[in-house]
Short mmCIF file of C-alpha atoms and ligand atoms in Angstrom, two decimals:
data_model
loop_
_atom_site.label_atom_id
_atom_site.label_comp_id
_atom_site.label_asym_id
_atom_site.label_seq_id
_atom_site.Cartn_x
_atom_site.Cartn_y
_atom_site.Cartn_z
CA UNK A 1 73.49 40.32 113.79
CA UNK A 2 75.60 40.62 117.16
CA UNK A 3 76.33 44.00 117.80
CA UNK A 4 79.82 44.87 118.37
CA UNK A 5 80.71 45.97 122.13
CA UNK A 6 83.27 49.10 122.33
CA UNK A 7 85.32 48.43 125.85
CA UNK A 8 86.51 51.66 127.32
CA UNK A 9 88.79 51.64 130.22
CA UNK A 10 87.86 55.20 131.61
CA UNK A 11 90.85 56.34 133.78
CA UNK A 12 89.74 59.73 135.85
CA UNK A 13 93.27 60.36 137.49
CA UNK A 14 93.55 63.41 139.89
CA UNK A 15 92.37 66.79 140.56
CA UNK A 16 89.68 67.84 138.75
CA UNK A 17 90.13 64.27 136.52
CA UNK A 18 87.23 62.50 138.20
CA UNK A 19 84.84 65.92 138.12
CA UNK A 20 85.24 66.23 134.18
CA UNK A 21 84.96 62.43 133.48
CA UNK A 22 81.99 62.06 135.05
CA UNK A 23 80.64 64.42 133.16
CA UNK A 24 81.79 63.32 129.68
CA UNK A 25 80.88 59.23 130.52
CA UNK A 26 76.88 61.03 131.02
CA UNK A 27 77.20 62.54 127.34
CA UNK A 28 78.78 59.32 126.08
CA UNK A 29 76.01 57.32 127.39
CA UNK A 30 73.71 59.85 126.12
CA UNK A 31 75.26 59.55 122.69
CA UNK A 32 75.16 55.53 122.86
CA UNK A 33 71.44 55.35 124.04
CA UNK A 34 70.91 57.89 120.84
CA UNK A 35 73.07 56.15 118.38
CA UNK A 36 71.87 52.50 119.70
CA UNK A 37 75.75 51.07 119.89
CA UNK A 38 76.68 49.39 123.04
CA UNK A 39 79.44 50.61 124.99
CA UNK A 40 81.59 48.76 128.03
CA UNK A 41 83.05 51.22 130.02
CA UNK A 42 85.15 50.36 133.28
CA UNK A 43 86.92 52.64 135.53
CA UNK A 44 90.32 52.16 136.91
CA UNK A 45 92.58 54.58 139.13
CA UNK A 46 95.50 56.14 137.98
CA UNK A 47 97.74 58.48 139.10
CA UNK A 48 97.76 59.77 142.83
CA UNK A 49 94.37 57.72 142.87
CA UNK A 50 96.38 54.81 141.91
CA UNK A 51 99.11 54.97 144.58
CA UNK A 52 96.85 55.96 147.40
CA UNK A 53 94.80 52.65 146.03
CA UNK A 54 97.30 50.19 145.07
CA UNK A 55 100.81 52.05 145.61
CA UNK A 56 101.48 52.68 142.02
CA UNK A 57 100.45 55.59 139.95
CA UNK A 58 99.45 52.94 137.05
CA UNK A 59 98.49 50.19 139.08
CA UNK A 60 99.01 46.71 137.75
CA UNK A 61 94.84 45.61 137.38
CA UNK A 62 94.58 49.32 135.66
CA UNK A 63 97.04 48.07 133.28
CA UNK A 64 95.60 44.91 132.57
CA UNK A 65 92.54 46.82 132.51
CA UNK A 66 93.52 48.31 129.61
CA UNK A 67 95.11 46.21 127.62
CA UNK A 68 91.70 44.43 127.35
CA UNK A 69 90.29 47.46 126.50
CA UNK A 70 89.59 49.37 122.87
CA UNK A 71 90.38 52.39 123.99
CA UNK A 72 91.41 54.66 126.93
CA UNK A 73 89.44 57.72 128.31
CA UNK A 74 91.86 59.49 130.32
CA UNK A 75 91.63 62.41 132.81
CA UNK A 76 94.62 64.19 134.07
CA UNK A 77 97.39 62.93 136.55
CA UNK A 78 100.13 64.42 138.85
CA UNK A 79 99.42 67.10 142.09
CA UNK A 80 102.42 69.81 142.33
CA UNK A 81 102.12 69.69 146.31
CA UNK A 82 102.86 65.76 146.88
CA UNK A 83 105.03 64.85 143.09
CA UNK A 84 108.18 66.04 144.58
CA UNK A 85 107.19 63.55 147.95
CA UNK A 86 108.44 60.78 145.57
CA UNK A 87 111.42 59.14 143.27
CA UNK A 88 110.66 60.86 139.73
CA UNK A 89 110.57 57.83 137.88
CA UNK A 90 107.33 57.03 140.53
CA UNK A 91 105.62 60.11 139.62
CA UNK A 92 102.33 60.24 137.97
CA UNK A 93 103.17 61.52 134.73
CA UNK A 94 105.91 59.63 134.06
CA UNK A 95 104.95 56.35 135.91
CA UNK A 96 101.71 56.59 134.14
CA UNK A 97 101.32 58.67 131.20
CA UNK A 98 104.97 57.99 130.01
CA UNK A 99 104.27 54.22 130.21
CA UNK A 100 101.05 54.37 128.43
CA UNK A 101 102.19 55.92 125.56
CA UNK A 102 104.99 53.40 125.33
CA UNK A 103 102.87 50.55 126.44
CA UNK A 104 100.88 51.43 123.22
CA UNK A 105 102.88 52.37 120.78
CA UNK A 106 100.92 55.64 120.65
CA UNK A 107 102.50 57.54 117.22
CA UNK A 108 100.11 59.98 116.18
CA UNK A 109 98.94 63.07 118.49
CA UNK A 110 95.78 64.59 117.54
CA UNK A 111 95.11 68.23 119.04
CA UNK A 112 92.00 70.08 116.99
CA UNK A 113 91.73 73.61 118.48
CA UNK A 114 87.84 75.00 117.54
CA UNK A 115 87.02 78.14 118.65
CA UNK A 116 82.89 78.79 118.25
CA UNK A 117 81.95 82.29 117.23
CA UNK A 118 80.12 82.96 120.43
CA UNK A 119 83.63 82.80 122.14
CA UNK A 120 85.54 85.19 120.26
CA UNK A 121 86.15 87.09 123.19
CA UNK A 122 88.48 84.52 124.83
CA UNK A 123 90.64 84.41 121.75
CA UNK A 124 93.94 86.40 122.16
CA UNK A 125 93.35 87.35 118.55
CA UNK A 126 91.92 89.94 117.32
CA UNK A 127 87.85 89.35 115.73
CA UNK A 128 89.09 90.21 112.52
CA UNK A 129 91.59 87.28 112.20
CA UNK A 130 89.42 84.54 113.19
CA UNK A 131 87.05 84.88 110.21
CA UNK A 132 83.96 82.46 110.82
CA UNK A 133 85.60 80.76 113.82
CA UNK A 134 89.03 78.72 114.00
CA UNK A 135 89.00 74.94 113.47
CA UNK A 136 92.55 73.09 113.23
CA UNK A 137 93.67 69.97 113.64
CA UNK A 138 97.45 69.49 114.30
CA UNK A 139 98.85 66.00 113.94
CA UNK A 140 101.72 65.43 115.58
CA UNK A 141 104.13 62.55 114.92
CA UNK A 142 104.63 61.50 118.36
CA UNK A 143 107.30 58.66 119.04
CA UNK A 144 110.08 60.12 116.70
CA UNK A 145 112.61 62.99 115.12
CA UNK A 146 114.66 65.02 117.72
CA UNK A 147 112.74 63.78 121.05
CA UNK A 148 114.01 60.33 120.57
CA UNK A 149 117.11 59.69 117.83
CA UNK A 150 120.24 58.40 118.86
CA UNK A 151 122.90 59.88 119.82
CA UNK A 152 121.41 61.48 121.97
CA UNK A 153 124.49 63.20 124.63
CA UNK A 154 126.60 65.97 126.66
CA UNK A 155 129.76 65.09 126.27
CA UNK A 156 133.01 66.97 128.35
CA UNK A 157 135.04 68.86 125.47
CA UNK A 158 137.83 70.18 127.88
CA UNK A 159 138.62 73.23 129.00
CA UNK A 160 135.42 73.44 130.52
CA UNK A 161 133.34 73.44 127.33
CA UNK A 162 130.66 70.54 127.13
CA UNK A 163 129.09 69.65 123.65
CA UNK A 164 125.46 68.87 123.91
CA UNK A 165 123.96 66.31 120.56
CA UNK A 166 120.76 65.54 119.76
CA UNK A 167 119.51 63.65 116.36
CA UNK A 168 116.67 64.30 114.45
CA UNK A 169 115.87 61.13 112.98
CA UNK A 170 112.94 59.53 110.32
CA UNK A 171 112.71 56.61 108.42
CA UNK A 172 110.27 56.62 105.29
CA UNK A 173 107.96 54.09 106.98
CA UNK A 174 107.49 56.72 110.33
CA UNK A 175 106.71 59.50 108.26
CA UNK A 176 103.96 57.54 105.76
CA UNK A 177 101.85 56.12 108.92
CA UNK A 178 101.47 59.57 110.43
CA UNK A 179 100.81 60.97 107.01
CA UNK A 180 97.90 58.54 106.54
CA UNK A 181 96.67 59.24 109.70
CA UNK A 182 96.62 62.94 108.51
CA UNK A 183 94.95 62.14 105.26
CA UNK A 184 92.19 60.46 106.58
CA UNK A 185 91.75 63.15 109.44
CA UNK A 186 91.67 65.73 106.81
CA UNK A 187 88.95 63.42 104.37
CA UNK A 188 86.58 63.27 107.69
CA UNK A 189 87.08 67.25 107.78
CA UNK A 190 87.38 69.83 105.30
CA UNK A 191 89.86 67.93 102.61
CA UNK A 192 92.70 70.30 103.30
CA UNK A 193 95.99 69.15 104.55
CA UNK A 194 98.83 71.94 105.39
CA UNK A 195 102.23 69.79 105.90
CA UNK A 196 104.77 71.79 107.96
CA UNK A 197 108.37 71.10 107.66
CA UNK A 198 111.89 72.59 107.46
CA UNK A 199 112.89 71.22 103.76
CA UNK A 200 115.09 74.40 102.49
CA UNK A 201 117.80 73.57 105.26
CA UNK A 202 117.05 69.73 106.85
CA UNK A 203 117.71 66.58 105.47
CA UNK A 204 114.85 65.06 107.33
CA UNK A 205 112.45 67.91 105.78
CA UNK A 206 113.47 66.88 102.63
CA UNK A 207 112.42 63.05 103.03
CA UNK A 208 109.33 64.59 105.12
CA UNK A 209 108.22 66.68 102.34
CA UNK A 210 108.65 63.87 99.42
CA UNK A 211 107.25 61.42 101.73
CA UNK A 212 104.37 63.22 102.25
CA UNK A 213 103.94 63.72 98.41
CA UNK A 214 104.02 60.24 97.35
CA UNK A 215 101.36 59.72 100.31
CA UNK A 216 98.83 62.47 98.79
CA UNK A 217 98.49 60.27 95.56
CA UNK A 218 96.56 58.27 97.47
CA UNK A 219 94.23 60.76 99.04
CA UNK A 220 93.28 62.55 95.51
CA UNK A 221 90.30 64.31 97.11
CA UNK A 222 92.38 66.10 99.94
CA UNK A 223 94.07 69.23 98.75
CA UNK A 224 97.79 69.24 99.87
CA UNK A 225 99.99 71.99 100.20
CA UNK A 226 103.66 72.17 102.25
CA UNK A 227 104.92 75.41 104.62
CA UNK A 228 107.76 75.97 106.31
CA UNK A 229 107.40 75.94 110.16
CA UNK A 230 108.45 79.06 110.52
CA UNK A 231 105.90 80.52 108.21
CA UNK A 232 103.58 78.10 109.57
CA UNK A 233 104.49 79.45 112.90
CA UNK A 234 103.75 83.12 111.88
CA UNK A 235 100.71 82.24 109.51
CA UNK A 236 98.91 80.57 112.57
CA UNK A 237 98.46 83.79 113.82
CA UNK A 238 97.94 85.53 110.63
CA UNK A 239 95.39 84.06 108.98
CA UNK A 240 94.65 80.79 111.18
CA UNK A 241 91.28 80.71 109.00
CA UNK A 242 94.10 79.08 106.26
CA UNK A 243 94.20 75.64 107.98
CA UNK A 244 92.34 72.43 108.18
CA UNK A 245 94.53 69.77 108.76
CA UNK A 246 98.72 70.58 110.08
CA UNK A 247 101.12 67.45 109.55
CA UNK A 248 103.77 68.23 111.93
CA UNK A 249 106.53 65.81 113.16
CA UNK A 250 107.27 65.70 116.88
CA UNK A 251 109.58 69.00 117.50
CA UNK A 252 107.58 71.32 115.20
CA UNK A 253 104.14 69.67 116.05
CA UNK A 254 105.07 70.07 120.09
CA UNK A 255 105.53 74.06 119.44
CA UNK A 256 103.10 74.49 116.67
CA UNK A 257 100.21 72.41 118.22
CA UNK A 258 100.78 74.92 121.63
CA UNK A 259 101.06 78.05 119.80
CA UNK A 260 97.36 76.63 117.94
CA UNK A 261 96.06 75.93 121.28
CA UNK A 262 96.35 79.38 122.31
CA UNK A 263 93.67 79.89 120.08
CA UNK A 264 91.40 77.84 121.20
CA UNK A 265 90.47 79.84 124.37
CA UNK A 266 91.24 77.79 127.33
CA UNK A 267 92.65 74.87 128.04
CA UNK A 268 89.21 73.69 129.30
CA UNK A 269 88.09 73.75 125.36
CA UNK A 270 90.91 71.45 123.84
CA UNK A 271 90.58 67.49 123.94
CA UNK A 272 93.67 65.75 122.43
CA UNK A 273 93.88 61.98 120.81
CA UNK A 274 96.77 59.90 120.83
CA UNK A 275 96.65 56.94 118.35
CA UNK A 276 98.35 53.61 117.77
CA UNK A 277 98.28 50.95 115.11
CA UNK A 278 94.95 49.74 113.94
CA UNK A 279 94.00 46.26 114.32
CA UNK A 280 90.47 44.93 112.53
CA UNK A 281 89.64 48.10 111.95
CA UNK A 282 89.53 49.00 115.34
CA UNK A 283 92.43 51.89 116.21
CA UNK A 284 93.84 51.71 119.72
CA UNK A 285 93.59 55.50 121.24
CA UNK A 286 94.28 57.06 124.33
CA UNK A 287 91.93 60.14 124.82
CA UNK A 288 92.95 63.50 127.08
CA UNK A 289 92.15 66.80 127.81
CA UNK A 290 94.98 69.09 126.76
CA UNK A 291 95.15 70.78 130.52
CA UNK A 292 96.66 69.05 133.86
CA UNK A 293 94.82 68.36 136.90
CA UNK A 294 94.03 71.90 137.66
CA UNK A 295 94.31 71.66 142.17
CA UNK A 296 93.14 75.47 142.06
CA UNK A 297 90.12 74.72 141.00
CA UNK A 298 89.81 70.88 141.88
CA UNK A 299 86.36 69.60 143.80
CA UNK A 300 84.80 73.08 143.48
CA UNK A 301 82.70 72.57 140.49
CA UNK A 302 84.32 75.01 138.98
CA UNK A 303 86.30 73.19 136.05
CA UNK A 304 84.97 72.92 132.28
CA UNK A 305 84.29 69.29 131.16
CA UNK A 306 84.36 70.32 127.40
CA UNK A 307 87.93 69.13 127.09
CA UNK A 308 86.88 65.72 128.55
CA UNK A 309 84.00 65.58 126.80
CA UNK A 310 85.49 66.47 123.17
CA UNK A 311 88.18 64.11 124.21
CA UNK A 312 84.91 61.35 123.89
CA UNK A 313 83.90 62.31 120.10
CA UNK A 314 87.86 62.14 119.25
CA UNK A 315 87.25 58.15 120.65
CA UNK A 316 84.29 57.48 118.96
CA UNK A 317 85.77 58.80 115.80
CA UNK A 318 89.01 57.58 115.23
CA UNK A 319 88.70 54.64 117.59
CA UNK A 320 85.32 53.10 116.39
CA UNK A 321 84.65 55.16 113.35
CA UNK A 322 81.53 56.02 114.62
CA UNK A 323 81.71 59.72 112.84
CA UNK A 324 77.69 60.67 113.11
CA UNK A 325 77.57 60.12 116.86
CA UNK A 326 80.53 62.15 117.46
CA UNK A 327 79.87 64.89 115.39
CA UNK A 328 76.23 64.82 117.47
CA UNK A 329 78.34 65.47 120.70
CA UNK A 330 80.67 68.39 118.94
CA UNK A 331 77.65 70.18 117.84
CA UNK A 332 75.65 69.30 121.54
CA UNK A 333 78.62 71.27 122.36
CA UNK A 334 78.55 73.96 120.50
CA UNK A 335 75.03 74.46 121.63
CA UNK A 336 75.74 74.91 124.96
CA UNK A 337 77.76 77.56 123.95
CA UNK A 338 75.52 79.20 121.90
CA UNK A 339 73.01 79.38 124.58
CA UNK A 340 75.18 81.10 126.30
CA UNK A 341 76.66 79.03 129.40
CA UNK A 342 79.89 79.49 130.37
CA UNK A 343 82.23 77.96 133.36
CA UNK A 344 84.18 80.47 134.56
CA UNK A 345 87.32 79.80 132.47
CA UNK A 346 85.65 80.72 129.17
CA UNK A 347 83.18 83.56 131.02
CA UNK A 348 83.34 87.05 130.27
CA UNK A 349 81.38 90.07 132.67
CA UNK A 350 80.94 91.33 129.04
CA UNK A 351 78.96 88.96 126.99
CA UNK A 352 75.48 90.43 128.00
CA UNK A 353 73.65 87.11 127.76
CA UNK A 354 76.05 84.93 129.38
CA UNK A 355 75.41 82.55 132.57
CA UNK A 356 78.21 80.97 134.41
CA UNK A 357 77.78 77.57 135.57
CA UNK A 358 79.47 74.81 137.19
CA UNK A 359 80.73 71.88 135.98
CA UNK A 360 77.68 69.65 136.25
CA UNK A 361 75.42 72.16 135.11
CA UNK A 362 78.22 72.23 131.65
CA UNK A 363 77.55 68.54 131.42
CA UNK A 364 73.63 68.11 132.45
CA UNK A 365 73.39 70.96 129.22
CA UNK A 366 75.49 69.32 126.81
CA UNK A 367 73.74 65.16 127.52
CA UNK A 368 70.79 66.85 127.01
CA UNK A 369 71.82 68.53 123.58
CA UNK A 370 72.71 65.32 122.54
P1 LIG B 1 96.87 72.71 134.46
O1 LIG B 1 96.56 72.49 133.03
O2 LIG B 1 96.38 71.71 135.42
O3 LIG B 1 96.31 74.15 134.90
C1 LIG B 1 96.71 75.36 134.27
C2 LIG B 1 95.59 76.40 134.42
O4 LIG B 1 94.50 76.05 133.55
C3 LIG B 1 95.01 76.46 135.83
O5 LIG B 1 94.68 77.78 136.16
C4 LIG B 1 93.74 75.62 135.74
O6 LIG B 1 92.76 75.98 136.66
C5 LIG B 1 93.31 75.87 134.30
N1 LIG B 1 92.57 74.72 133.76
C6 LIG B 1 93.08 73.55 133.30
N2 LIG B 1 92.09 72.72 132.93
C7 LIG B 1 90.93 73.40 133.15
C8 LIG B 1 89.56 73.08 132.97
N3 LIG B 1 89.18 71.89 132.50
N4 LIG B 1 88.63 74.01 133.32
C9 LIG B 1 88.99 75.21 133.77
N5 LIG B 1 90.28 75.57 133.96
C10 LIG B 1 91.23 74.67 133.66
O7 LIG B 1 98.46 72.86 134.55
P2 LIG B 1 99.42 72.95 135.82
O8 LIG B 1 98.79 73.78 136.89
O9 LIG B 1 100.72 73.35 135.27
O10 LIG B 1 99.55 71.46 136.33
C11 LIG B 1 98.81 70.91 137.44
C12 LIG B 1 99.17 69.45 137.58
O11 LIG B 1 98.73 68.73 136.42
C13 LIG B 1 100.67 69.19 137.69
O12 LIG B 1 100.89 68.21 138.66
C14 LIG B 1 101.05 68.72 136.31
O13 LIG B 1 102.18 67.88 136.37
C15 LIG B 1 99.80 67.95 135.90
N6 LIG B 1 99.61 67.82 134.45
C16 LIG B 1 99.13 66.63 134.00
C17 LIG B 1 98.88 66.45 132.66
C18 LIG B 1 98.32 65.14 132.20
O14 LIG B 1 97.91 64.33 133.00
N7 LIG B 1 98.26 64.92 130.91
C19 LIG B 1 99.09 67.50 131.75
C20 LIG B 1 99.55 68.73 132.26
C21 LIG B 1 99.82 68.88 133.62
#
C-alpha cells in the first residue's frame, strides 16, 4: 500500500521564528521516524525574511508554496524597530498573516492552554484553584460575528457627535461548522464541551445557543452544557478545573481565549491552530505559537520552543488525524518538564530541582522523549 505523504510548508518568519522552528521540525522528525509516516516538509520565508529575500513579507513562491501544501507550520512575523519603516498594508502581520488566514478560509481558532503540575508556580493563580493541572481548549469562531458584519461605520451626527456601528452577525451554517469542529475536539479530549454565549440579551446568542443544541445530538457521547460569557469570564478563574472544551464565537473567544492563556504560564507554553474546510479527510491548518517574534530575546538561545513545538501535535492532529503520534510529543513534553528543565521564561530561583536551559537544549530533551 502507498503510504500517504503529509506536505508541510514550514514558514519560520522573524525573531526568534527560525530558533523555535528548528527546534520543533527535530521533534517532528523524531515523531515521524517513531510513528513510520512520511512527512514533506519545505521551508519558505515570510515576514521580514520574506522582504529582505524577495521584497514581500509573503513572497509570491512562499505562497505557491503553500497552497501545494497540507498544512502550514508557522513561526512568528513582524519586528517593532523596522514595521513602522513601511506602508501598513506592507507590514508583516498584515501582508502575511492577514492574507493567510483569508487565503485559507481559516474559521476555527484552536488555543488549548495546559498547565503541568510541575509549573504551578508560573500560574497567576493560586495552587488551590488549579486542582490537578489546567487543560482547556478554547475554540474560537474566527472569520465572523462583530469583527466582520456589515455595517460596519462612524458616521458624522452633527453637532460634533459621531455615531460609531458595528454588527454582530451569524448565519446558522457559521455557527454549525465551528460547533463540529468543537465536538470533535472535545470527543479526542475529555467529552466535555462548555458553549459560551450571551443568549439572555443577544439575538445572535439565541441562534448560537439553539444552534449549538441541535449540533450536540449528533455528538451523544460529549456532555454539553451553555454559560454566559460573563460567568464564563469569571468561572475561568474560579474554578478553571470546570472546562474541557469552550465554544466561543469571535468577540467572546478573542477575550476569553486571552484571559485562558494567562493561565497557561507563558506565552512560550501556548501553541494555537487555525483550521479551514476539510477536503478528503485531510483539514487545511495553519499552526502558531500564541507569542510574537520576541526581538528581546531573539538569537540568544534564550526563547522556549514548546509553543512551536505543541503547535506540531495540533498539525498532526487535526490536520492528518494522526492522534497517537501527537499525543507522544505532548507527553515528550511534559517530560521535559517533569525533569525539571526550564528556559528562562517558565524558570523559577525557587523550584529546588530546576535547570535552566536554552532553547536547543529544550528541544534536544523533548526529540529525545519522543
Ligand atoms: P511577543 O509575544 O513577541 O513578546 C512578548 C513577551 O513574551 C516578550 O517578553 C517575549 O520575550 C516573551 N516571549 C514570547 N514568546 C516567547 C517564547 N517562545 N519564549 C520565551 N519568551 C517569549 O510580543 P510583542 O513584543 O508585543 O511583539 C513583538 C513582535 O511580534 C511585534 O512586531 C509584533 O507585531 C509581532 N507579533 C507577531 C505575531 C504573529 O506573528 N502571530 C503575534 C504577536 C506579535
Amino acid at each position: 500500500m502507498q503510504m500517504n505523504t503529509f506536505k508541510i510548508a514550514a514558514l519560520a518568519g522573524d525573531g526568534i521564528g527560525p530558533e523555535v522552528m528548528r527546534e520543533a521540525l527535530r521533534v517532528l522528525h523524531a515523531t515521524a521516524n517513531k510513528f513510520a509516516f512520511q512527512l514533506s516538509v519545505t521551508q519558505a520565508p515570510v515576514g521580514w525574511a520574506g522582504i529582505d529575500t524577495a521584497g514581500k513579507a509573503l513572497p509570491d513562491a512562499t505562497l505557491a508554496l503553500c497552497r501545494e501544501s497540507d498544512s502550514i507550520l508557522f513561526g512568528s512575523v513582524g519586528l517593532p524597530d523596522r514595521d513602522p519603516t513601511i506602508p501598513k498594508e506592507e507590514r508583516p502581520e498584515r501582508a502575511a498573516l492577514l492574507r493567510i488566514r483569508k487565503e485559507f478560509g481559516l474559521f476555527a481558532n484552536l488555543r488549548p492552554v495546559s498547565l503541568p503540575k510541575a509549573l504551578a508556580h508560573a500560574c497567576p493563580l493560586a495552587k488551590e484553584r488549579q486542582g490537578d493541572g489546567i487543560d482547556i481548549l478554547v475554540v474560537r469562531e474566527l472569520t465572523g460575528g462583530m469583527y466582520f458584519g456589515q455595517p460596519k461605520k462612524t458616521e458624522d451626527i452633527g453637532g460634533g457627535h459621531h455615531r460609531a456601528t458595528d454588527t454582530m452577525v451569524y448565519t446558522t451554517s457559521e455557527i454549525e461548522r465551528i460547533a463540529h469542529v468543537a465536538f470533535q475536539s472535545a470527543r479526542l479530549r475529555r467529552k466535555k464541551l462548555t458553549s459560551i454565549d450571551k443568549a439572555n440579551v443577544l439575538e445572535n446568542g439565541i441562534l448560537w445557543r439553539e444552534t449549538v443544541t441541535r449540533i450536540g445530538k449528533q455528538y451523544p457521547d460529549v456532555s454539553l452544557e451553555h454559560m454566559f460569557v460573563d460567568n464564563g469570564a469569571m468561572q475561568l478563574m474560579l474554578r478553571p478545573t470546570q472546562f474541557d472544551v469552550m465554544l466561543c464565537e469571535n468577540m467572546f473567544g478573542d477575550i476569553l481565549s486571552d484571559e485562558a492563556a494567562a493561565l497557561g504560564g507563558s506565552l512560550g507554553m501556548l501553541p494555537s491552530a487555525s483550521l479551514g474546510a476539510t477536503t478528503g479527510g485531510n483539514t487545511f491548518g495553519f499552526y502558531e505559537p500564541a507569542g510574537g517574534t520576541a526581538p528581546d530575546i531573539a538569537g540568544k538561545n534564550l526563547a522556549n520552543p514548546i509553543a512551536q513545538i505543541l503547535s506540531c501535535a495540533l498539525l498532526l492532529r487535526h490536520s492528518f488525524g494522526l492522534n497517537e503520534p501527537a499525543l507522544a510529543i505532548e507527553q515528550a513534553v511534559t517530560r521535559a518538564i517533569n525533569s525539571g528543565l526550564r528556559t528562562g521564561d517558565i524558570f523559577s530561583p525557587n523550584e529546588p530541582n530546576a535547570r535552566k536551559v536554552g532553547t536547543r537544549e529544550m528541544g534536544d530533551a523533548i526529540a529525545a522523549a519522543i
